[in-house]
Short mmCIF file of C-alpha atoms in Angstrom, two decimals:
data_model
loop_
_atom_site.label_atom_id
_atom_site.label_comp_id
_atom_site.label_asym_id
_atom_site.label_seq_id
_atom_site.Cartn_x
_atom_site.Cartn_y
_atom_site.Cartn_z
CA MET F 7 74.30 315.49 236.85
CA ALA F 8 74.76 312.61 239.28
CA ARG F 9 78.50 313.19 239.26
CA GLY F 10 77.97 316.88 240.15
CA ILE F 11 75.78 315.98 243.10
CA TYR F 12 78.30 313.37 244.25
CA THR F 13 81.12 315.94 244.04
CA ARG F 14 79.15 318.45 246.08
CA TRP F 15 78.52 315.79 248.72
CA ILE F 16 82.25 315.09 248.98
CA ILE F 17 83.12 318.78 249.22
CA GLY F 18 80.40 319.30 251.83
CA GLY F 19 81.69 316.36 253.89
CA ILE F 20 85.27 317.64 253.79
CA SER F 21 84.10 321.12 254.79
CA LEU F 22 82.17 319.67 257.74
CA LEU F 23 85.26 317.77 258.92
CA VAL F 24 87.34 320.95 258.74
CA ILE F 25 84.75 322.86 260.79
CA VAL F 26 84.62 320.11 263.44
CA PHE F 27 88.43 320.07 263.62
CA VAL F 28 88.62 323.84 264.11
CA VAL F 29 85.93 323.76 266.83
CA CYS F 30 87.77 320.95 268.66
CA MET F 31 91.06 322.87 268.56
CA LEU F 32 89.38 326.01 269.94
CA TRP F 33 87.75 323.96 272.72
CA TYR F 34 91.07 322.31 273.60
CA LYS F 35 92.93 325.62 273.83
CA HIS F 36 90.17 327.14 275.95
CA THR F 37 89.67 324.34 278.47
CA THR F 38 93.08 322.69 279.06
CA PRO F 39 94.65 325.69 280.85
CA GLN F 40 91.81 325.51 283.39
CA TYR F 41 92.51 321.82 284.04
CA ARG F 42 96.26 322.46 284.31
CA GLU F 43 95.55 325.16 286.89
CA GLN F 44 93.30 322.81 288.85
CA LEU F 45 96.00 320.11 288.78
CA THR F 46 98.51 322.61 290.13
CA ASP F 47 96.11 323.51 292.94
CA THR F 48 95.77 319.80 293.77
CA TYR F 49 99.50 319.52 294.31
CA GLU F 50 99.69 322.72 296.35
CA LEU F 51 96.91 321.56 298.65
CA LEU F 52 98.85 318.55 299.87
CA PRO F 53 100.30 318.79 303.39
CA ARG F 54 104.05 319.41 303.21
CA GLU F 55 106.13 316.88 305.08
CA GLU F 56 109.84 316.55 304.36
CA ASN F 57 109.69 319.00 301.44
CA GLY F 58 107.03 317.12 299.53
CA GLN F 59 103.66 315.41 299.60
CA GLN F 60 103.07 312.11 301.29
CA ASP F 61 102.99 309.28 298.77
CA LYS F 62 99.85 307.24 298.63
CA PRO F 63 100.47 303.89 300.37
CA GLN F 64 100.86 300.73 298.34
CA ILE F 65 98.21 298.13 299.19
CA ILE F 66 98.79 294.59 297.96
CA THR F 67 96.29 291.82 298.63
CA ASN F 68 96.30 288.09 297.92
CA SER F 69 92.68 287.67 299.00
CA SER F 70 89.51 288.01 296.96
CA SER F 71 87.65 289.24 300.05
CA GLU F 72 86.70 292.92 299.99
CA SER F 73 84.92 292.98 303.36
CA VAL F 74 87.25 295.59 304.86
CA GLU F 75 87.57 299.09 303.51
CA TYR F 76 91.05 299.58 304.83
CA ILE F 77 93.05 302.73 304.29
CA THR F 78 91.96 306.32 303.91
CA ASP F 79 95.03 308.41 303.26
CA ILE F 80 94.78 312.10 304.15
CA THR F 81 96.62 313.20 301.04
CA GLY F 82 94.61 310.99 298.77
CA GLU F 83 90.98 311.16 299.77
CA THR F 84 90.29 314.03 302.12
CA ILE F 85 92.19 316.71 300.20
CA THR F 86 90.83 316.15 296.71
CA ASP F 87 87.25 317.17 297.48
CA THR F 88 88.39 320.54 298.84
CA ILE F 89 89.81 321.82 295.54
CA GLN F 90 86.54 323.19 294.20
CA GLU F 91 85.68 324.75 297.58
CA ARG F 92 89.04 326.47 297.70
CA ASN F 93 88.71 327.83 294.17
CA THR F 94 85.10 328.98 294.40
CA THR F 95 84.66 329.97 298.04
CA GLY F 96 87.01 332.40 299.70
CA THR F 97 85.20 333.86 302.69
CA GLU F 98 85.88 333.12 306.34
CA LYS F 99 82.16 332.44 306.84
CA SER F 100 82.32 329.41 304.52
CA LYS F 101 84.84 327.59 306.72
CA PRO F 102 83.06 325.12 309.04
CA LYS F 103 83.88 325.49 312.73
CA MET F 104 82.07 322.56 314.32
CA SER F 105 82.17 318.84 313.58
CA PRO F 106 78.93 317.48 312.06
CA PHE F 107 79.75 314.14 313.72
CA GLY F 108 79.66 315.38 317.31
CA LEU F 109 83.42 315.66 317.78
CA GLY F 110 83.33 319.31 318.84
CA LEU F 111 85.22 322.30 317.50
CA TYR F 112 87.73 321.71 314.73
CA PRO F 113 91.41 322.11 315.63
CA GLU F 114 93.40 324.74 313.75
CA ILE F 115 94.75 323.58 310.39
CA PRO F 116 98.56 323.98 310.16
CA GLU F 117 99.30 327.08 308.09
CA ASP F 118 102.08 325.36 306.13
CA TRP F 119 99.54 322.86 304.76
CA ASN F 120 97.86 325.66 302.80
CA THR F 121 94.47 323.92 303.07
CA PRO F 122 92.03 326.48 304.54
CA TYR F 123 88.99 324.43 303.51
CA LEU F 124 90.33 321.03 304.54
CA TRP F 125 87.31 320.23 306.70
CA ASN F 126 84.95 320.59 303.74
CA GLY F 127 86.43 317.37 302.38
CA CYS F 128 85.66 315.27 305.46
CA ASP F 129 82.55 313.42 304.29
CA THR F 130 82.62 310.71 306.98
CA ILE F 131 83.59 310.48 310.62
CA TYR F 132 86.56 308.35 309.54
CA ASP F 133 87.82 311.20 307.35
CA GLU F 134 87.52 313.65 310.22
CA LEU F 135 89.17 311.40 312.80
CA LEU F 136 92.06 310.69 310.43
CA THR F 137 92.48 314.40 309.68
CA ARG F 138 92.43 315.30 313.39
CA VAL F 139 95.07 312.63 314.11
CA ASN F 140 97.29 313.89 311.27
CA ILE F 141 97.04 317.45 312.58
CA LYS F 142 97.93 316.42 316.14
CA MET F 143 100.88 314.32 314.92
CA HIS F 144 102.05 317.25 312.82
CA ASN F 145 101.84 319.61 315.79
CA GLU F 146 103.76 317.12 317.94
CA GLY F 147 106.46 316.85 315.27
CA ILE F 148 106.05 313.10 314.75
CA LEU F 149 104.03 312.92 311.51
CA SER F 150 107.14 312.95 309.31
CA LYS F 151 108.40 309.64 310.71
CA TYR F 152 105.45 307.79 309.21
CA SER F 153 105.20 306.77 305.56
CA SER F 154 101.43 306.36 305.91
CA VAL F 155 98.80 307.18 308.50
CA GLY F 156 95.52 305.42 307.77
CA ILE F 157 92.30 304.34 309.40
CA ASP F 158 90.70 300.90 309.36
CA HIS F 159 87.02 301.40 308.54
CA GLY F 160 86.22 298.05 310.13
CA SER F 161 87.75 298.63 313.56
CA GLY F 162 87.94 302.42 313.46
CA LEU F 163 91.58 302.27 314.60
CA ILE F 164 94.41 304.43 313.26
CA THR F 165 97.33 302.58 311.63
CA PRO F 166 100.51 304.70 311.49
CA ILE F 167 103.23 302.91 309.52
CA GLU F 168 106.81 304.09 310.01
CA HIS F 169 109.28 304.44 307.16
CA GLY F 170 111.04 301.13 306.57
CA SER F 171 108.08 299.11 307.86
CA VAL F 172 105.32 297.13 306.16
CA LEU F 173 101.96 296.29 307.66
CA VAL F 174 101.13 292.62 307.14
CA GLU F 175 97.89 290.71 307.72
CA TYR F 176 97.53 286.95 307.56
CA GLU F 177 94.89 284.34 306.86
CA THR F 178 94.84 280.55 307.19
CA ASP F 179 94.85 278.56 303.95
CA GLN F 180 93.24 275.19 303.28
CA ASN F 181 96.33 273.44 304.68
CA GLY F 182 96.12 275.29 307.97
CA GLU F 183 99.16 277.45 307.22
CA HIS F 184 99.35 281.18 307.86
CA VAL F 185 99.80 283.05 304.59
CA ILE F 186 99.96 286.75 303.82
CA TYR F 187 96.78 288.18 302.35
CA ARG F 188 97.43 291.92 302.64
CA VAL F 189 100.57 294.06 302.70
CA LEU F 190 100.55 297.81 303.18
CA GLY F 191 103.52 300.14 303.00
CA HIS F 192 105.33 302.92 301.18
CA PRO F 193 105.51 302.38 297.38
CA ASP F 194 109.32 302.36 297.66
CA ALA F 195 109.12 299.39 300.05
CA VAL F 196 106.26 297.36 298.57
CA PRO F 197 106.69 296.26 294.92
CA THR F 198 103.66 296.16 292.67
CA ASP F 199 104.07 292.38 292.23
CA ALA F 200 104.23 291.72 295.98
CA ALA F 201 100.94 289.81 295.77
CA THR F 202 102.66 287.10 293.73
CA ILE F 203 106.11 287.04 295.36
CA TRP F 204 105.25 287.63 299.02
CA LYS F 205 103.26 284.65 300.24
CA ARG F 206 104.91 284.16 303.63
CA VAL F 207 106.89 286.27 306.08
CA THR F 208 110.15 284.71 304.88
CA ASP F 209 109.49 286.15 301.41
CA ILE F 210 109.65 289.75 302.67
CA PRO F 211 113.12 291.36 302.46
CA SER F 212 114.93 291.30 305.80
CA HIS F 213 115.64 295.05 305.79
CA LEU F 214 111.92 295.76 306.16
CA LYS F 215 110.35 295.71 309.60
CA ILE F 216 107.17 293.62 309.65
CA VAL F 217 104.35 294.96 311.82
CA THR F 218 100.75 293.88 312.37
CA PRO F 219 97.62 295.96 313.09
CA GLU F 220 97.62 294.68 316.67
CA GLU F 221 101.13 296.08 317.21
CA ILE F 222 100.73 299.58 315.80
CA SER F 223 97.03 300.49 315.88
CA ILE F 224 95.90 303.33 318.13
CA ASP F 225 92.45 304.41 319.28
CA PRO F 226 91.80 307.84 317.70
CA TYR F 227 89.38 308.87 320.47
CA GLU F 228 91.92 308.05 323.18
CA TYR F 229 94.75 309.75 321.27
CA LEU F 230 92.69 312.88 320.65
CA GLY F 231 91.07 312.96 324.08
CA LEU F 232 87.55 312.71 322.63
CA GLN F 233 84.45 311.01 323.98
CA ASN F 234 83.45 307.94 321.96
#
């Protein structure tokens, strides 16, 4: 009698596992195509420059300080939040026309970017300023010469980094020497282990042009002709 009950328990357990497996397989087949489609839309939303999307800049830091929120890349942060808007909202009325941060009417989004709801992803004034700068640079035909166009959330300044250049910031160590604490550049130029091998300027390969924020930063309000 006990053996019969034990056998039924085993058979019941196996049957339950089979049911769970079948349900999981059905769920997988139903949901993954949707995620693949969304991933495809993510790629298509990226602004096209030089036949492809801008790579996200490589940021290497030797400092434990996190006081500065440094780079907001247009292809990394401001585009992602627009995917759902683009997929669920398709009317002209849903496109915002006026800046919620007092910057006036939005400029036209370049048609070849294929991002009709780009402004919906601008959650902060930094996002909007960076997007406006990218659009103006694109219209002027100069955006493609930069590997990264970012904004320093501390100073509010735009930092456009040209291809073949690395942005370097320094700090003074306990011996009074200037050492590198942050390097920013294209992933092809900045290795992932730069934090351990690039301590001083002499450690950076000579074919890379070293620039500082003071040398390349621009005021977005002045560049865009906006009142601050």
